[in-house]
PDB file of C-alpha atoms in Angstrom:
ATOM      1  CA  UNK A 154       0.000   0.000   0.000  1.00 94.00           C
ATOM      2  CA  UNK A 155       1.217   3.480  -0.888  1.00 96.00           C
ATOM      3  CA  UNK A 156       0.030   6.301   1.355  1.00 97.00           C
ATOM      4  CA  UNK A 157       0.525   9.964   0.470  1.00 98.00           C
ATOM      5  CA  UNK A 158      -0.628  12.236   3.284  1.00 98.00           C
ATOM      6  CA  UNK A 159      -1.636  15.866   2.715  1.00 98.00           C
ATOM      7  CA  UNK A 160      -1.852  17.740   5.989  1.00 98.00           C
ATOM      8  CA  UNK A 161      -4.514  20.376   6.514  1.00 98.00           C
ATOM      9  CA  UNK A 162      -1.908  23.150   6.778  1.00 98.00           C
ATOM     10  CA  UNK A 163      -0.315  22.090   3.470  1.00 97.00           C
ATOM     11  CA  UNK A 164      -3.392  22.976   1.426  1.00 98.00           C
ATOM     12  CA  UNK A 165      -3.678  26.168  -0.573  1.00 97.00           C
ATOM     13  CA  UNK A 166      -5.524  28.858   1.403  1.00 97.00           C
ATOM     14  CA  UNK A 167      -7.123  32.136   0.333  1.00 97.00           C
ATOM     15  CA  UNK A 168      -9.093  34.688   2.320  1.00 97.00           C
ATOM     16  CA  UNK A 169     -11.466  36.648   0.087  1.00 95.00           C
ATOM     17  CA  UNK A 170     -13.257  38.263   3.046  1.00 96.00           C
ATOM     18  CA  UNK A 171     -16.666  36.704   2.290  1.00 97.00           C
ATOM     19  CA  UNK A 172     -15.020  33.404   1.271  1.00 97.00           C
ATOM     20  CA  UNK A 173     -12.279  31.545   3.101  1.00 98.00           C
ATOM     21  CA  UNK A 174     -11.231  28.558   1.045  1.00 98.00           C
ATOM     22  CA  UNK A 175      -8.772  25.670   1.253  1.00 98.00           C
ATOM     23  CA  UNK A 176      -7.674  23.915  -1.943  1.00 98.00           C
ATOM     24  CA  UNK A 177      -6.217  20.420  -1.739  1.00 98.00           C
ATOM     25  CA  UNK A 178      -5.453  20.529  -5.474  1.00 98.00           C
ATOM     26  CA  UNK A 179      -4.552  23.359  -7.851  1.00 98.00           C
ATOM     27  CA  UNK A 180      -7.551  25.615  -8.351  1.00 97.00           C
ATOM     28  CA  UNK A 181      -8.099  29.281  -9.305  1.00 92.00           C
ATOM     29  CA  UNK A 182      -5.234  31.324  -7.755  1.00 92.00           C
ATOM     30  CA  UNK A 183      -3.657  28.251  -6.181  1.00 96.00           C
ATOM     31  CA  UNK A 184      -1.201  26.437  -8.433  1.00 96.00           C
ATOM     32  CA  UNK A 185       1.009  23.574  -7.305  1.00 96.00           C
ATOM     33  CA  UNK A 186       2.410  21.406 -10.132  1.00 96.00           C
ATOM     34  CA  UNK A 187       2.643  18.479  -7.700  1.00 94.00           C
ATOM     35  CA  UNK A 188      -1.038  18.833  -6.772  1.00 97.00           C
ATOM     36  CA  UNK A 189      -2.989  18.701 -10.026  1.00 97.00           C
ATOM     37  CA  UNK A 190      -5.444  16.092  -8.794  1.00 98.00           C
ATOM     38  CA  UNK A 191      -5.603  12.446  -7.834  1.00 98.00           C
ATOM     39  CA  UNK A 192      -6.532  10.380 -10.870  1.00 98.00           C
ATOM     40  CA  UNK A 193     -10.000  11.486 -11.962  1.00 98.00           C
ATOM     41  CA  UNK A 194     -10.433  13.574  -8.775  1.00 98.00           C
ATOM     42  CA  UNK A 195      -9.579  17.055 -10.032  1.00 98.00           C
ATOM     43  CA  UNK A 196     -10.821  19.475  -7.354  1.00 98.00           C
ATOM     44  CA  UNK A 197     -11.363  19.204  -3.611  1.00 98.00           C
ATOM     45  CA  UNK A 198     -12.252  22.514  -1.938  1.00 98.00           C
ATOM     46  CA  UNK A 199     -13.170  23.201   1.683  1.00 98.00           C
ATOM     47  CA  UNK A 200     -15.166  26.465   1.533  1.00 98.00           C
ATOM     48  CA  UNK A 201     -16.375  28.778   4.307  1.00 98.00           C
ATOM     49  CA  UNK A 202     -18.924  31.329   3.067  1.00 98.00           C
ATOM     50  CA  UNK A 203     -20.086  34.370   5.043  1.00 98.00           C
ATOM     51  CA  UNK A 204     -23.822  34.898   5.699  1.00 98.00           C
ATOM     52  CA  UNK A 205     -25.702  36.219   2.680  1.00 96.00           C
ATOM     53  CA  UNK A 206     -22.811  35.706   0.257  1.00 98.00           C
ATOM     54  CA  UNK A 207     -21.961  33.143  -2.393  1.00 97.00           C
ATOM     55  CA  UNK A 208     -20.972  32.359  -5.955  1.00 96.00           C
ATOM     56  CA  UNK A 209     -23.004  34.141  -8.622  1.00 96.00           C
ATOM     57  CA  UNK A 210     -24.207  32.386 -11.762  1.00 96.00           C
ATOM     58  CA  UNK A 211     -21.311  30.749 -13.603  1.00 96.00           C
ATOM     59  CA  UNK A 212     -20.875  27.947 -16.171  1.00 96.00           C
ATOM     60  CA  UNK A 213     -19.588  24.380 -15.911  1.00 97.00           C
ATOM     61  CA  UNK A 214     -19.103  21.785 -18.619  1.00 97.00           C
ATOM     62  CA  UNK A 215     -18.079  18.119 -18.687  1.00 98.00           C
ATOM     63  CA  UNK A 216     -17.527  17.746 -14.962  1.00 98.00           C
ATOM     64  CA  UNK A 217     -19.188  15.807 -12.137  1.00 98.00           C
ATOM     65  CA  UNK A 218     -19.712  18.318  -9.301  1.00 98.00           C
ATOM     66  CA  UNK A 219     -20.524  17.194  -5.758  1.00 98.00           C
ATOM     67  CA  UNK A 220     -21.417  19.574  -2.921  1.00 98.00           C
ATOM     68  CA  UNK A 221     -21.592  18.409   0.701  1.00 98.00           C
ATOM     69  CA  UNK A 222     -22.630  20.998   3.335  1.00 98.00           C
ATOM     70  CA  UNK A 223     -21.060  20.394   6.740  1.00 97.00           C
ATOM     71  CA  UNK A 224     -22.455  23.455   8.526  1.00 97.00           C
ATOM     72  CA  UNK A 225     -25.170  25.735   7.197  1.00 97.00           C
ATOM     73  CA  UNK A 226     -27.145  25.332   3.978  1.00 98.00           C
ATOM     74  CA  UNK A 227     -26.531  26.034   0.277  1.00 98.00           C
ATOM     75  CA  UNK A 228     -29.075  27.868  -1.884  1.00 97.00           C
ATOM     76  CA  UNK A 229     -28.648  26.432  -5.381  1.00 97.00           C
ATOM     77  CA  UNK A 230     -30.197  27.798  -8.600  1.00 97.00           C
ATOM     78  CA  UNK A 231     -29.479  26.779 -12.191  1.00 95.00           C
ATOM     79  CA  UNK A 232     -30.646  27.444 -15.733  1.00 96.00           C
ATOM     80  CA  UNK A 233     -32.580  24.152 -15.813  1.00 93.00           C
ATOM     81  CA  UNK A 234     -35.045  25.481 -13.253  1.00 94.00           C
ATOM     82  CA  UNK A 235     -33.707  23.905 -10.087  1.00 94.00           C
ATOM     83  CA  UNK A 236     -34.069  26.161  -7.037  1.00 95.00           C
ATOM     84  CA  UNK A 237     -33.059  24.123  -4.041  1.00 95.00           C
ATOM     85  CA  UNK A 238     -31.689  24.219  -0.494  1.00 97.00           C
ATOM     86  CA  UNK A 239     -29.028  21.641   0.388  1.00 97.00           C
ATOM     87  CA  UNK A 240     -28.623  21.196   4.154  1.00 96.00           C
ATOM     88  CA  UNK A 241     -26.277  19.125   6.330  1.00 95.00           C
ATOM     89  CA  UNK A 242     -27.275  15.485   5.971  1.00 94.00           C
ATOM     90  CA  UNK A 243     -27.770  15.989   2.232  1.00 96.00           C
ATOM     91  CA  UNK A 244     -25.528  15.771  -0.830  1.00 96.00           C
ATOM     92  CA  UNK A 245     -25.931  17.420  -4.232  1.00 97.00           C
ATOM     93  CA  UNK A 246     -24.506  15.982  -7.459  1.00 97.00           C
ATOM     94  CA  UNK A 247     -24.576  17.646 -10.862  1.00 97.00           C
ATOM     95  CA  UNK A 248     -23.382  16.160 -14.134  1.00 97.00           C
ATOM     96  CA  UNK A 249     -22.543  19.349 -16.055  1.00 98.00           C
ATOM     97  CA  UNK A 250     -22.242  17.519 -19.380  1.00 97.00           C
ATOM     98  CA  UNK A 251     -22.869  19.766 -22.381  1.00 98.00           C
ATOM     99  CA  UNK A 252     -23.128  22.791 -20.101  1.00 98.00           C
ATOM    100  CA  UNK A 253     -24.938  24.252 -17.112  1.00 97.00           C
ATOM    101  CA  UNK A 254     -25.109  27.639 -15.374  1.00 97.00           C
ATOM    102  CA  UNK A 255     -25.672  27.704 -11.625  1.00 97.00           C
ATOM    103  CA  UNK A 256     -25.230  29.824  -8.514  1.00 97.00           C
ATOM    104  CA  UNK A 257     -24.457  28.780  -4.923  1.00 97.00           C
ATOM    105  CA  UNK A 258     -25.178  31.063  -1.973  1.00 97.00           C
ATOM    106  CA  UNK A 259     -25.204  30.779   1.768  1.00 98.00           C
ATOM    107  CA  UNK A 260     -28.912  30.291   2.443  1.00 98.00           C
ATOM    108  CA  UNK A 261     -28.659  32.181   5.744  1.00 97.00           C
ATOM    109  CA  UNK A 262     -28.196  35.890   6.432  1.00 96.00           C
ATOM    110  CA  UNK A 263     -26.898  35.181   9.939  1.00 97.00           C
ATOM    111  CA  UNK A 264     -25.061  31.835   9.999  1.00 96.00           C
ATOM    112  CA  UNK A 265     -21.871  30.815   8.218  1.00 96.00           C
ATOM    113  CA  UNK A 266     -21.740  28.040   5.623  1.00 98.00           C
ATOM    114  CA  UNK A 267     -19.034  25.395   5.350  1.00 98.00           C
ATOM    115  CA  UNK A 268     -19.230  22.939   2.473  1.00 98.00           C
ATOM    116  CA  UNK A 269     -17.009  20.614   0.494  1.00 98.00           C
ATOM    117  CA  UNK A 270     -16.969  20.947  -3.275  1.00 98.00           C
ATOM    118  CA  UNK A 271     -15.598  18.047  -5.285  1.00 98.00           C
ATOM    119  CA  UNK A 272     -15.012  17.830  -9.039  1.00 98.00           C
ATOM    120  CA  UNK A 273     -14.625  14.477 -10.784  1.00 98.00           C
ATOM    121  CA  UNK A 274     -13.588  14.189 -14.451  1.00 98.00           C
ATOM    122  CA  UNK A 275     -16.408  12.228 -16.121  1.00 98.00           C
ATOM    123  CA  UNK A 276     -16.236   8.941 -17.970  1.00 97.00           C
ATOM    124  CA  UNK A 277     -18.294  10.248 -20.897  1.00 96.00           C
ATOM    125  CA  UNK A 278     -18.211  13.782 -22.314  1.00 98.00           C
ATOM    126  CA  UNK A 279     -21.026  15.911 -23.724  1.00 98.00           C
ATOM    127  CA  UNK A 280     -23.815  14.018 -21.950  1.00 97.00           C
ATOM    128  CA  UNK A 281     -27.151  15.585 -21.092  1.00 96.00           C
ATOM    129  CA  UNK A 282     -26.789  17.602 -17.850  1.00 96.00           C
ATOM    130  CA  UNK A 283     -28.466  16.147 -14.769  1.00 95.00           C
ATOM    131  CA  UNK A 284     -29.101  17.144 -11.165  1.00 95.00           C
ATOM    132  CA  UNK A 285     -29.666  15.096  -8.029  1.00 95.00           C
ATOM    133  CA  UNK A 286     -29.971  15.496  -4.269  1.00 95.00           C
ATOM    134  CA  UNK A 287     -30.134  12.836  -1.556  1.00 93.00           C
ATOM    135  CA  UNK A 288     -30.634  12.825   2.200  1.00 92.00           C
ATOM    136  CA  UNK A 289     -28.808  10.445   4.483  1.00 88.00           C
ATOM    137  CA  UNK A 290     -29.431   9.943   8.198  1.00 83.00           C
ATOM    138  CA  UNK A 291     -26.565  10.262  10.666  1.00 84.00           C
ATOM    139  CA  UNK A 292     -27.430   6.845  12.088  1.00 87.00           C
ATOM    140  CA  UNK A 293     -26.632   5.263   8.725  1.00 89.00           C
ATOM    141  CA  UNK A 294     -23.016   6.486   9.050  1.00 94.00           C
ATOM    142  CA  UNK A 295     -22.345   5.028  12.508  1.00 94.00           C
ATOM    143  CA  UNK A 296     -19.330   2.708  12.342  1.00 95.00           C
ATOM    144  CA  UNK A 297     -20.081   1.925   8.691  1.00 92.00           C
ATOM    145  CA  UNK A 298     -19.514   3.295   5.203  1.00 94.00           C
ATOM    146  CA  UNK A 299     -22.621   4.959   3.757  1.00 95.00           C
ATOM    147  CA  UNK A 300     -22.493   4.983  -0.048  1.00 96.00           C
ATOM    148  CA  UNK A 301     -23.767   8.336  -1.326  1.00 95.00           C
ATOM    149  CA  UNK A 302     -22.681   8.288  -4.993  1.00 97.00           C
ATOM    150  CA  UNK A 303     -21.833   5.510  -7.458  1.00 97.00           C
ATOM    151  CA  UNK A 304     -21.944   4.725 -11.193  1.00 95.00           C
ATOM    152  CA  UNK A 305     -24.810   2.273 -10.779  1.00 87.00           C
ATOM    153  CA  UNK A 306     -27.266   3.952  -8.370  1.00 77.00           C
ATOM    154  CA  UNK A 307     -26.611   1.058  -5.991  1.00 85.00           C
ATOM    155  CA  UNK A 308     -27.760   1.247  -2.347  1.00 85.00           C
ATOM    156  CA  UNK A 309     -29.945   4.248  -3.174  1.00 88.00           C
ATOM    157  CA  UNK A 310     -26.904   6.351  -4.056  1.00 94.00           C
ATOM    158  CA  UNK A 311     -26.745   9.255  -6.492  1.00 96.00           C
ATOM    159  CA  UNK A 312     -25.582   8.449 -10.014  1.00 95.00           C
ATOM    160  CA  UNK A 313     -22.118   9.681 -11.001  1.00 97.00           C
ATOM    161  CA  UNK A 314     -20.790   9.501 -14.548  1.00 97.00           C
ATOM    162  CA  UNK A 315     -17.493   7.823 -13.614  1.00 98.00           C
ATOM    163  CA  UNK A 316     -16.212   4.619 -11.960  1.00 98.00           C
ATOM    164  CA  UNK A 317     -16.269   6.490  -8.644  1.00 98.00           C
ATOM    165  CA  UNK A 318     -17.772   5.598  -5.277  1.00 98.00           C
ATOM    166  CA  UNK A 319     -18.219   8.209  -2.537  1.00 97.00           C
ATOM    167  CA  UNK A 320     -18.806   7.210   1.085  1.00 97.00           C
ATOM    168  CA  UNK A 321     -19.330   8.982   4.404  1.00 97.00           C
ATOM    169  CA  UNK A 322     -18.650   7.360   7.779  1.00 97.00           C
ATOM    170  CA  UNK A 323     -18.759   8.264  11.479  1.00 97.00           C
ATOM    171  CA  UNK A 324     -16.423   5.941  13.382  1.00 97.00           C
ATOM    172  CA  UNK A 325     -16.454   5.789  17.175  1.00 98.00           C
ATOM    173  CA  UNK A 326     -13.291   5.992  19.258  1.00 98.00           C
ATOM    174  CA  UNK A 327     -11.566   2.615  19.423  1.00 97.00           C
ATOM    175  CA  UNK A 328     -13.371   1.019  16.481  1.00 96.00           C
ATOM    176  CA  UNK A 329     -11.505  -0.764  13.694  1.00 96.00           C
ATOM    177  CA  UNK A 330     -13.102  -0.754  10.226  1.00 95.00           C
ATOM    178  CA  UNK A 331     -12.090  -2.156   6.857  1.00 96.00           C
ATOM    179  CA  UNK A 332     -12.848  -0.697   3.451  1.00 95.00           C
ATOM    180  CA  UNK A 333     -12.727  -2.907   0.351  1.00 96.00           C
ATOM    181  CA  UNK A 334     -12.483  -1.243  -3.050  1.00 97.00           C
ATOM    182  CA  UNK A 335     -15.178  -1.890  -5.645  1.00 96.00           C
ATOM    183  CA  UNK A 336     -12.515  -1.842  -8.369  1.00 97.00           C
ATOM    184  CA  UNK A 337      -9.020  -2.987  -7.317  1.00 96.00           C
ATOM    185  CA  UNK A 338      -7.478  -0.752 -10.004  1.00 97.00           C
ATOM    186  CA  UNK A 339      -8.878   2.373  -8.332  1.00 98.00           C
ATOM    187  CA  UNK A 340      -7.318   4.455  -5.584  1.00 98.00           C
ATOM    188  CA  UNK A 341      -8.913   6.092  -2.549  1.00 98.00           C
ATOM    189  CA  UNK A 342      -8.862   9.707  -1.420  1.00 98.00           C
ATOM    190  CA  UNK A 343      -9.584   9.862   2.315  1.00 98.00           C
ATOM    191  CA  UNK A 344     -10.536  13.141   4.006  1.00 98.00           C
ATOM    192  CA  UNK A 345     -10.895  13.518   7.763  1.00 98.00           C
ATOM    193  CA  UNK A 346     -13.785  15.912   8.301  1.00 98.00           C
ATOM    194  CA  UNK A 347     -13.171  15.827  12.038  1.00 98.00           C
ATOM    195  CA  UNK A 348     -11.524  13.690  14.682  1.00 98.00           C
ATOM    196  CA  UNK A 349      -8.505  11.420  14.382  1.00 98.00           C
ATOM    197  CA  UNK A 350      -7.897   8.161  12.505  1.00 98.00           C
ATOM    198  CA  UNK A 351      -4.942   5.841  11.954  1.00 98.00           C
ATOM    199  CA  UNK A 352      -3.955   3.865   8.862  1.00 97.00           C
ATOM    200  CA  UNK A 353      -0.983   1.629   9.551  1.00 91.00           C
ATOM    201  CA  UNK A 354       1.441   3.791  11.509  1.00 94.00           C
ATOM    202  CA  UNK A 355       0.110   7.086  10.106  1.00 97.00           C
ATOM    203  CA  UNK A 356      -2.314   9.238  12.090  1.00 98.00           C
ATOM    204  CA  UNK A 357      -4.593  11.729  10.329  1.00 98.00           C
ATOM    205  CA  UNK A 358      -6.290  14.587  12.179  1.00 98.00           C
ATOM    206  CA  UNK A 359      -8.868  17.264  11.416  1.00 98.00           C
ATOM    207  CA  UNK A 360      -8.936  18.156   7.696  1.00 98.00           C
ATOM    208  CA  UNK A 361      -5.956  15.938   6.857  1.00 98.00           C
ATOM    209  CA  UNK A 362      -6.266  13.778   3.751  1.00 98.00           C
ATOM    210  CA  UNK A 363      -4.537  10.765   2.255  1.00 98.00           C
ATOM    211  CA  UNK A 364      -4.125   9.423  -1.268  1.00 98.00           C
ATOM    212  CA  UNK A 365      -4.111   5.619  -1.062  1.00 98.00           C
ATOM    213  CA  UNK A 366      -3.039   3.301  -3.892  1.00 98.00           C
ATOM    214  CA  UNK A 367      -1.693  -0.214  -4.340  1.00 97.00           C
ATOM    215  CA  UNK A 368      -4.200  -2.047  -2.175  1.00 97.00           C
ATOM    216  CA  UNK A 369      -7.685  -3.532  -2.368  1.00 96.00           C
ATOM    217  CA  UNK A 370      -8.355  -3.252   1.368  1.00 96.00           C
ATOM    218  CA  UNK A 371      -7.855  -0.355   3.755  1.00 97.00           C
ATOM    219  CA  UNK A 372      -7.845  -0.985   7.497  1.00 96.00           C
ATOM    220  CA  UNK A 373      -8.556   2.037   9.646  1.00 97.00           C
ATOM    221  CA  UNK A 374      -8.565   2.567  13.400  1.00 97.00           C
ATOM    222  CA  UNK A 375     -10.370   5.458  15.102  1.00 98.00           C
ATOM    223  CA  UNK A 376      -7.967   7.114  17.546  1.00 97.00           C
ATOM    224  CA  UNK A 377     -10.974   9.211  18.619  1.00 97.00           C
ATOM    225  CA  UNK A 378     -14.491   9.764  17.257  1.00 98.00           C
ATOM    226  CA  UNK A 379     -14.012  10.741  13.627  1.00 98.00           C
ATOM    227  CA  UNK A 380     -16.065  11.725  10.579  1.00 98.00           C
ATOM    228  CA  UNK A 381     -14.613  10.545   7.287  1.00 98.00           C
ATOM    229  CA  UNK A 382     -15.140  10.972   3.556  1.00 98.00           C
ATOM    230  CA  UNK A 383     -13.905   8.258   1.172  1.00 98.00           C
ATOM    231  CA  UNK A 384     -13.677   8.820  -2.584  1.00 98.00           C
ATOM    232  CA  UNK A 385     -12.772   5.708  -4.579  1.00 98.00           C
ATOM    233  CA  UNK A 386     -11.717   6.954  -7.991  1.00 98.00           C
ATOM    234  CA  UNK A 387      -9.820   5.760 -11.090  1.00 98.00           C
ATOM    235  CA  UNK A 388      -6.124   6.593 -10.870  1.00 97.00           C
TER     236      UNK A 388
END
């Protein structure tokens, strides 16, 4: 198993007053030739948006875009008529395909918004754009991997146009869990939303991430209660 750890403090960081953002991979003003993505995972941003602010209408094309609110809610609008609120406990997935315009704003005028935005390079280009949202209960994450996106809509997951599987998990202190890849040729991007976890001899803390390749099974131990995001993706 090969493990490449990216510490929270090693990410690109920009403070735009209304937006404080951390970039794991090169994005916008942040450019690092050694961080251009992980296989088909191209963008992983950890965004904090001030009350009442957000991203005005802008285009996307040929990209799978996943938004996961961790605190606060996202007000989404697009040119296909979707006008939606995405709250914690929900995930949004758009296949931009031939092209889509959308906006994302903090839905609150008083509370901050923190959400993860993930871009996956699709398997097929120029497809018809699509939009989906799913809710998942916190209990379904307890000491298990809750599948939230997959290429086959399995386990009531959202469809993603790539051989990619996205999971969330809440692991209690002291628990050992094992993750088995759906495709042994894929790799796994692991992000610690909060808490502390150990893989082998390596300990990952809040907002640390790891790129994992060369194995079909990942054994993880919770050093303390931890919330995790797994992205199995072609590498």
